[in-house]
Amino acid sequence: MHRILFDTDSAVFNDDAAALAMLLGRPDRVEILGVTVVAGNHTVPQGAEHMLHLLELAGAPDVPLYLGAHAPLVNTPERAARQEARWGPISFKGAFDEGSEVEPPHGGRFAAVRPRPTDAVSYLVDTVARHPGEITLVAVGPLTNVALALRRDPGIAGRLRSLVFMGGNARVPGNVTPAAEFNFWFDPEAAAEVLGAGIPSVVMFGLDITNHAPLHRPRFERIVAADTPLTRLMRHDMEPAFASGPGATQYVWDCITAAWLIDPSVVTRSERLPIRVERAFGPSYGGSSVDPDGSAVEVMLDLDLERFYALYADLITRPLGPEL
């Protein structure tokens, strides 16, 4: 059984929300203590609304949600613009391209349950302190909240059971620049601090494994044909990306992390590697690589694709919540 704190930057359903739905679908394997939101794919207020909607849809409105860091430690929209002007396009800048307006999630209304008043960093620090050796911190967005929690209390590094995160790249190119994966690019300083903090067990689900699991339209259509509240959300959020043609694909990055927490056999190959995050402002800013001076991380490298998608489809098509 994993006792999980789920740290997320939210996104459309293929990503963070689907991963949380998967975990909520297996209470025999996972206990979600709380959700913390960080800036990344969305601003914190917008990301929180997506996650509150998912919790309500999945029949888990009692899982508390906390608002976290609204910006990276160093990176800014202006810095990203300078990087792009000097060294080429950044394919996705997430919250840096969003305004302050918060829109209701799919369905056109906000969830009834609201965020808790405690800030996410305080909640992370206090919860880990209360449960030494028990907490698996699952971070599927930029690592800003985690870095700030470690700054506030460096001792929590040794009190975590493990950190399992989605982000980075070891031996493959990036996905927002040739060097960098999005979560690490958005806040490379936080990623470097967290990897170097001395957490006893650190597991990395980076592009090296997530690139192996594209979701093709035929599989997508089979899943959404189940027509549950979750698959209706999935269709709404993901179908536009398949409009470019029959060969279009999407990736389900964070869901592989969730699947492994439920069934470790979905991962077929991993390697303990020293990972270094590039913090120097330049064309490789936010990239990560295998480097002798890096921090030791268990890097997940390959998976049983059919086993993963069987688990994914089963959990996404279960009628978890009420018809909303």
CSV table of C-alpha atoms in Angstrom, one decimal:
chain,number,residue,atom,x,y,z
A,1,MET,CA,0.0,0.0,0.0
A,2,HIS,CA,1.3,3.5,-1.0
A,3,ARG,CA,0.3,6.5,1.1
A,4,ILE,CA,0.5,9.2,-1.5
A,5,LEU,CA,0.8,12.9,-1.6
A,6,PHE,CA,0.0,13.9,-5.2
A,7,ASP,CA,1.7,17.0,-6.4
A,8,THR,CA,0.4,18.2,-9.8
A,9,ASP,CA,0.4,21.0,-12.3
A,10,SER,CA,-2.9,19.6,-13.8
A,11,ALA,CA,-3.6,19.5,-17.5
A,12,VAL,CA,-6.1,18.0,-19.9
A,13,PHE,CA,-7.3,14.6,-19.1
A,14,ASN,CA,-4.6,12.6,-20.8
A,15,ASP,CA,-2.1,13.6,-18.2
A,16,ASP,CA,-2.3,14.6,-14.5
A,17,ALA,CA,-6.0,14.2,-14.1
A,18,ALA,CA,-6.1,10.7,-15.7
A,19,ALA,CA,-3.2,9.6,-13.5
A,20,LEU,CA,-5.0,10.7,-10.3
A,21,ALA,CA,-8.2,9.0,-11.6
A,22,MET,CA,-6.2,5.8,-12.0
A,23,LEU,CA,-4.8,6.0,-8.5
A,24,LEU,CA,-8.3,6.7,-7.0
A,25,GLY,CA,-9.6,3.6,-8.8
A,26,ARG,CA,-7.3,1.3,-6.7
A,27,PRO,CA,-7.9,2.1,-3.0
A,28,ASP,CA,-6.6,-1.4,-2.3
A,29,ARG,CA,-3.1,-0.3,-3.5
A,30,VAL,CA,-3.1,3.4,-3.0
A,31,GLU,CA,-4.3,5.9,-0.3
A,32,ILE,CA,-4.4,9.5,-1.5
A,33,LEU,CA,-3.8,11.7,1.5
A,34,GLY,CA,-4.0,15.0,-0.4
A,35,VAL,CA,-3.4,16.9,-3.6
A,36,THR,CA,-1.1,19.9,-4.0
A,37,VAL,CA,-1.1,22.1,-7.1
A,38,VAL,CA,1.9,23.8,-8.6
A,39,ALA,CA,2.3,26.1,-11.6
A,40,GLY,CA,3.3,24.4,-14.8
A,41,ASN,CA,0.9,23.2,-17.5
A,42,HIS,CA,-1.6,25.7,-16.0
A,43,THR,CA,-1.6,28.5,-13.5
A,44,VAL,CA,-2.3,27.3,-10.0
A,45,PRO,CA,-5.9,28.7,-9.8
A,46,GLN,CA,-6.8,27.1,-13.2
A,47,GLY,CA,-5.0,23.8,-12.4
A,48,ALA,CA,-6.8,23.6,-9.1
A,49,GLU,CA,-10.2,23.8,-10.8
A,50,HIS,CA,-9.4,21.0,-13.1
A,51,MET,CA,-8.2,18.8,-10.2
A,52,LEU,CA,-11.2,19.6,-8.0
A,53,HIS,CA,-13.5,18.7,-10.9
A,54,LEU,CA,-11.7,15.4,-11.3
A,55,LEU,CA,-12.0,14.6,-7.6
A,56,GLU,CA,-15.7,15.4,-7.7
A,57,LEU,CA,-16.2,13.4,-10.9
A,58,ALA,CA,-14.3,10.4,-9.4
A,59,GLY,CA,-16.4,10.4,-6.2
A,60,ALA,CA,-13.5,11.6,-4.0
A,61,PRO,CA,-14.5,15.1,-3.0
A,62,ASP,CA,-13.1,14.5,0.5
A,63,VAL,CA,-9.5,14.3,-0.7
A,64,PRO,CA,-8.1,17.7,0.3
A,65,LEU,CA,-6.5,20.0,-2.2
A,66,TYR,CA,-3.9,22.7,-1.5
A,67,LEU,CA,-2.6,25.6,-3.6
A,68,GLY,CA,1.1,25.8,-4.0
A,69,ALA,CA,3.8,27.8,-5.8
A,70,HIS,CA,2.5,30.2,-8.5
A,71,ALA,CA,5.9,30.6,-10.2
A,72,PRO,CA,9.2,28.7,-10.6
A,73,LEU,CA,12.2,29.5,-8.4
A,74,VAL,CA,14.0,31.4,-11.2
A,75,ASN,CA,12.4,30.9,-14.6
A,76,THR,CA,10.0,33.6,-15.8
A,77,PRO,CA,8.0,34.4,-18.9
A,78,GLU,CA,10.5,37.1,-19.8
A,79,ARG,CA,13.4,34.7,-19.4
A,80,ALA,CA,11.6,32.2,-21.6
A,81,ALA,CA,11.1,34.8,-24.3
A,82,ARG,CA,14.8,35.7,-24.2
A,83,GLN,CA,15.8,32.0,-24.4
A,84,GLU,CA,13.4,31.5,-27.4
A,85,ALA,CA,14.7,34.6,-29.2
A,86,ARG,CA,18.4,33.6,-28.8
A,87,TRP,CA,18.3,29.8,-29.2
A,88,GLY,CA,15.1,28.8,-31.0
A,89,PRO,CA,11.5,27.8,-30.4
A,90,ILE,CA,10.1,26.5,-27.1
A,91,SER,CA,7.2,24.4,-28.2
A,92,PHE,CA,5.1,24.7,-25.0
A,93,LYS,CA,5.5,27.3,-22.2
A,94,GLY,CA,2.5,26.2,-20.1
A,95,ALA,CA,1.4,28.8,-17.5
A,96,PHE,CA,3.7,31.4,-19.0
A,97,ASP,CA,1.3,31.7,-21.9
A,98,GLU,CA,-1.8,31.9,-19.7
A,99,GLY,CA,-3.7,34.9,-18.5
A,100,SER,CA,-5.2,35.4,-15.0
A,101,GLU,CA,-8.8,34.4,-16.0
A,102,VAL,CA,-10.0,31.1,-14.6
A,103,GLU,CA,-12.4,29.1,-16.7
A,104,PRO,CA,-14.8,26.4,-15.4
A,105,PRO,CA,-13.8,22.9,-16.3
A,106,HIS,CA,-15.6,20.5,-18.6
A,107,GLY,CA,-19.3,20.8,-17.9
A,108,GLY,CA,-19.3,24.5,-17.4
A,109,ARG,CA,-19.4,24.7,-13.6
A,110,PHE,CA,-16.9,24.8,-10.8
A,111,ALA,CA,-16.7,21.9,-8.2
A,112,ALA,CA,-18.6,22.5,-5.0
A,113,VAL,CA,-15.5,21.6,-2.9
A,114,ARG,CA,-12.9,24.4,-2.7
A,115,PRO,CA,-9.2,24.4,-1.9
A,116,ARG,CA,-8.1,24.2,1.7
A,117,PRO,CA,-6.7,27.4,3.3
A,118,THR,CA,-3.3,25.9,4.2
A,119,ASP,CA,-0.7,26.5,1.6
A,120,ALA,CA,0.7,23.4,-0.2
A,121,VAL,CA,4.3,23.7,1.0
A,122,SER,CA,3.2,23.9,4.7
A,123,TYR,CA,0.9,20.9,4.1
A,124,LEU,CA,3.7,18.9,2.5
A,125,VAL,CA,6.1,19.6,5.3
A,126,ASP,CA,3.6,18.9,8.1
A,127,THR,CA,2.3,15.7,6.6
A,128,VAL,CA,5.7,14.2,6.0
A,129,ALA,CA,6.7,15.1,9.5
A,130,ARG,CA,3.6,13.4,10.9
A,131,HIS,CA,4.2,10.2,8.9
A,132,PRO,CA,8.0,9.5,8.9
A,133,GLY,CA,8.9,6.8,6.5
A,134,GLU,CA,5.4,6.3,5.2
A,135,ILE,CA,4.8,8.9,2.5
A,136,THR,CA,5.4,8.4,-1.2
A,137,LEU,CA,5.5,11.8,-2.8
A,138,VAL,CA,4.2,11.6,-6.4
A,139,ALA,CA,5.2,14.7,-8.3
A,140,VAL,CA,3.9,14.9,-11.9
A,141,GLY,CA,4.6,18.6,-12.5
A,142,PRO,CA,7.5,21.0,-12.0
A,143,LEU,CA,9.2,20.3,-8.7
A,144,THR,CA,8.8,23.8,-7.2
A,145,ASN,CA,6.5,22.8,-4.3
A,146,VAL,CA,8.9,20.0,-3.4
A,147,ALA,CA,12.0,22.2,-3.5
A,148,LEU,CA,10.3,24.9,-1.3
A,149,ALA,CA,9.2,22.2,1.2
A,150,LEU,CA,12.8,21.0,1.4
A,151,ARG,CA,14.1,24.5,1.8
A,152,ARG,CA,11.7,25.0,4.7
A,153,ASP,CA,12.6,21.7,6.3
A,154,PRO,CA,15.6,19.8,4.8
A,155,GLY,CA,14.9,17.0,7.2
A,156,ILE,CA,11.8,15.8,5.3
A,157,ALA,CA,14.2,14.4,2.7
A,158,GLY,CA,15.1,11.6,5.1
A,159,ARG,CA,11.6,11.1,6.3
A,160,LEU,CA,10.0,10.4,2.9
A,161,ARG,CA,9.5,6.8,1.9
A,162,SER,CA,10.2,7.8,-1.7
A,163,LEU,CA,9.9,10.4,-4.4
A,164,VAL,CA,8.3,9.2,-7.6
A,165,PHE,CA,8.3,11.9,-10.3
A,166,MET,CA,7.5,12.5,-13.9
A,167,GLY,CA,10.0,14.7,-15.6
A,168,GLY,CA,13.4,15.0,-17.3
A,169,ASN,CA,15.2,13.0,-19.9
A,170,ALA,CA,18.3,10.9,-19.5
A,171,ARG,CA,19.4,9.6,-22.9
A,172,VAL,CA,16.7,11.0,-25.3
A,173,PRO,CA,16.0,14.6,-26.6
A,174,GLY,CA,13.7,17.0,-24.9
A,175,ASN,CA,10.1,17.7,-25.9
A,176,VAL,CA,9.9,21.5,-25.5
A,177,THR,CA,13.4,22.2,-26.7
A,178,PRO,CA,16.0,19.8,-28.2
A,179,ALA,CA,17.5,19.5,-24.7
A,180,ALA,CA,14.7,19.8,-22.2
A,181,GLU,CA,11.5,18.0,-21.1
A,182,PHE,CA,8.7,20.5,-20.0
A,183,ASN,CA,8.6,19.9,-16.2
A,184,PHE,CA,12.3,20.2,-15.8
A,185,TRP,CA,12.5,23.2,-18.2
A,186,PHE,CA,9.8,25.1,-16.4
A,187,ASP,CA,11.8,24.9,-13.1
A,188,PRO,CA,15.2,23.4,-13.5
A,189,GLU,CA,16.5,25.0,-10.3
A,190,ALA,CA,13.9,23.2,-8.3
A,191,ALA,CA,14.6,19.9,-10.1
A,192,ALA,CA,18.3,20.1,-9.4
A,193,GLU,CA,17.7,21.0,-5.7
A,194,VAL,CA,15.2,18.1,-5.2
A,195,LEU,CA,17.4,15.5,-6.9
A,196,GLY,CA,20.4,16.6,-4.8
A,197,ALA,CA,18.5,16.7,-1.5
A,198,GLY,CA,19.3,13.2,-0.3
A,199,ILE,CA,15.9,11.6,-0.5
A,200,PRO,CA,16.6,7.8,0.0
A,201,SER,CA,14.5,6.6,-2.9
A,202,VAL,CA,14.0,8.7,-6.1
A,203,VAL,CA,12.3,7.2,-9.1
A,204,MET,CA,12.2,9.0,-12.4
A,205,PHE,CA,9.6,8.6,-15.1
A,206,GLY,CA,11.1,10.8,-17.9
A,207,LEU,CA,10.8,10.9,-21.6
A,208,ASP,CA,13.0,7.7,-21.8
A,209,ILE,CA,10.0,5.7,-20.9
A,210,THR,CA,7.0,7.9,-21.7
A,211,ASN,CA,8.1,8.1,-25.3
A,212,HIS,CA,7.4,4.4,-25.6
A,213,ALA,CA,3.7,4.7,-25.0
A,214,PRO,CA,1.9,6.9,-27.6
A,215,LEU,CA,-1.8,6.7,-27.6
A,216,HIS,CA,-3.1,6.1,-31.1
A,217,ARG,CA,-6.6,7.0,-32.2
A,218,PRO,CA,-8.0,3.5,-32.5
A,219,ARG,CA,-7.1,2.7,-28.8
A,220,PHE,CA,-8.5,6.1,-27.8
A,221,GLU,CA,-11.8,5.4,-29.6
A,222,ARG,CA,-12.1,2.0,-27.9
A,223,ILE,CA,-11.7,3.5,-24.5
A,224,VAL,CA,-14.0,6.5,-24.9
A,225,ALA,CA,-16.7,4.2,-26.3
A,226,ALA,CA,-17.4,3.1,-22.7
A,227,ASP,CA,-19.1,6.5,-22.2
A,228,THR,CA,-18.6,7.1,-18.5
A,229,PRO,CA,-18.2,10.5,-16.8
A,230,LEU,CA,-14.4,10.0,-17.0
A,231,THR,CA,-14.4,9.0,-20.6
A,232,ARG,CA,-16.6,11.9,-21.6
A,233,LEU,CA,-14.1,14.2,-20.0
A,234,MET,CA,-11.3,12.3,-21.8
A,235,ARG,CA,-13.1,12.7,-25.2
A,236,HIS,CA,-13.7,16.4,-24.6
A,237,ASP,CA,-10.1,17.1,-23.7
A,238,MET,CA,-8.2,14.8,-26.0
A,239,GLU,CA,-10.3,14.4,-29.2
A,240,PRO,CA,-9.2,17.8,-30.7
A,241,ALA,CA,-5.6,16.6,-30.8
A,242,PHE,CA,-6.5,13.7,-33.0
A,243,ALA,CA,-8.2,15.9,-35.6
A,244,SER,CA,-5.0,16.3,-37.7
A,245,GLY,CA,-5.4,12.8,-39.2
A,246,PRO,CA,-5.5,9.1,-38.6
A,247,GLY,CA,-1.8,9.0,-37.7
A,248,ALA,CA,-2.1,11.5,-34.8
A,249,THR,CA,-1.0,10.4,-31.4
A,250,GLN,CA,-1.0,11.8,-27.9
A,251,TYR,CA,1.2,10.9,-24.9
A,252,VAL,CA,0.0,9.9,-21.4
A,253,TRP,CA,3.1,10.8,-19.5
A,254,ASP,CA,1.9,10.8,-15.9
A,255,CYS,CA,-0.3,7.8,-16.3
A,256,ILE,CA,2.7,5.5,-16.6
A,257,THR,CA,3.8,6.7,-13.2
A,258,ALA,CA,0.4,5.9,-11.7
A,259,ALA,CA,0.3,2.5,-13.4
A,260,TRP,CA,3.7,1.5,-11.9
A,261,LEU,CA,2.5,2.5,-8.4
A,262,ILE,CA,-0.5,0.2,-8.8
A,263,ASP,CA,1.4,-2.6,-10.7
A,264,PRO,CA,5.2,-2.4,-10.7
A,265,SER,CA,5.4,-5.1,-13.4
A,266,VAL,CA,4.3,-2.6,-16.1
A,267,VAL,CA,7.9,-1.4,-16.1
A,268,THR,CA,10.3,-3.9,-17.7
A,269,ARG,CA,13.6,-2.0,-17.5
A,270,SER,CA,15.2,0.6,-15.3
A,271,GLU,CA,18.7,1.6,-14.4
A,272,ARG,CA,20.2,3.6,-11.5
A,273,LEU,CA,21.9,6.6,-13.2
A,274,PRO,CA,23.5,9.9,-12.1
A,275,ILE,CA,21.3,12.6,-13.5
A,276,ARG,CA,22.4,16.2,-13.8
A,277,VAL,CA,20.0,19.1,-14.5
A,278,GLU,CA,21.3,22.0,-16.6
A,279,ARG,CA,20.8,25.3,-14.8
A,280,ALA,CA,23.1,27.6,-16.9
A,281,PHE,CA,21.0,29.9,-19.0
A,282,GLY,CA,21.6,28.8,-22.6
A,283,PRO,CA,20.2,26.5,-25.3
A,284,SER,CA,20.3,23.5,-23.0
A,285,TYR,CA,18.6,25.2,-20.0
A,286,GLY,CA,16.4,22.8,-18.2
A,287,GLY,CA,17.7,19.7,-20.0
A,288,SER,CA,18.9,16.7,-18.1
A,289,SER,CA,21.5,14.0,-18.8
A,290,VAL,CA,23.5,11.2,-17.4
A,291,ASP,CA,26.6,12.8,-15.9
A,292,PRO,CA,29.1,11.4,-13.3
A,293,ASP,CA,28.5,14.5,-11.2
A,294,GLY,CA,24.7,14.0,-11.2
A,295,SER,CA,22.4,12.7,-8.4
A,296,ALA,CA,21.7,9.0,-8.3
A,297,VAL,CA,18.1,8.3,-9.5
A,298,GLU,CA,16.3,5.1,-10.5
A,299,VAL,CA,15.5,5.9,-14.2
A,300,MET,CA,12.6,4.0,-15.7
A,301,LEU,CA,13.4,3.0,-19.3
A,302,ASP,CA,10.9,0.7,-20.8
A,303,LEU,CA,7.4,-0.8,-20.2
A,304,ASP,CA,5.1,-3.6,-21.1
A,305,LEU,CA,2.9,-1.5,-23.4
A,306,GLU,CA,-0.1,-3.8,-23.6
A,307,ARG,CA,-0.1,-4.5,-19.9
A,308,PHE,CA,0.0,-0.7,-19.2
A,309,TYR,CA,-2.8,0.1,-21.6
A,310,ALA,CA,-5.0,-2.7,-20.3
A,311,LEU,CA,-4.6,-1.2,-16.8
A,312,TYR,CA,-5.1,2.3,-18.1
A,313,ALA,CA,-8.3,1.3,-20.0
A,314,ASP,CA,-9.7,-0.7,-17.1
A,315,LEU,CA,-9.3,2.2,-14.6
A,316,ILE,CA,-10.5,5.0,-16.9
A,317,THR,CA,-13.6,3.1,-18.0
A,318,ARG,CA,-14.8,2.2,-14.5
A,319,PRO,CA,-17.9,4.2,-13.5
A,320,LEU,CA,-16.2,5.7,-10.4
A,321,GLY,CA,-18.4,8.7,-9.7
A,322,PRO,CA,-22.0,9.9,-10.1
A,323,GLU,CA,-23.4,11.0,-13.4
A,324,LEU,CA,-22.6,14.8,-13.2
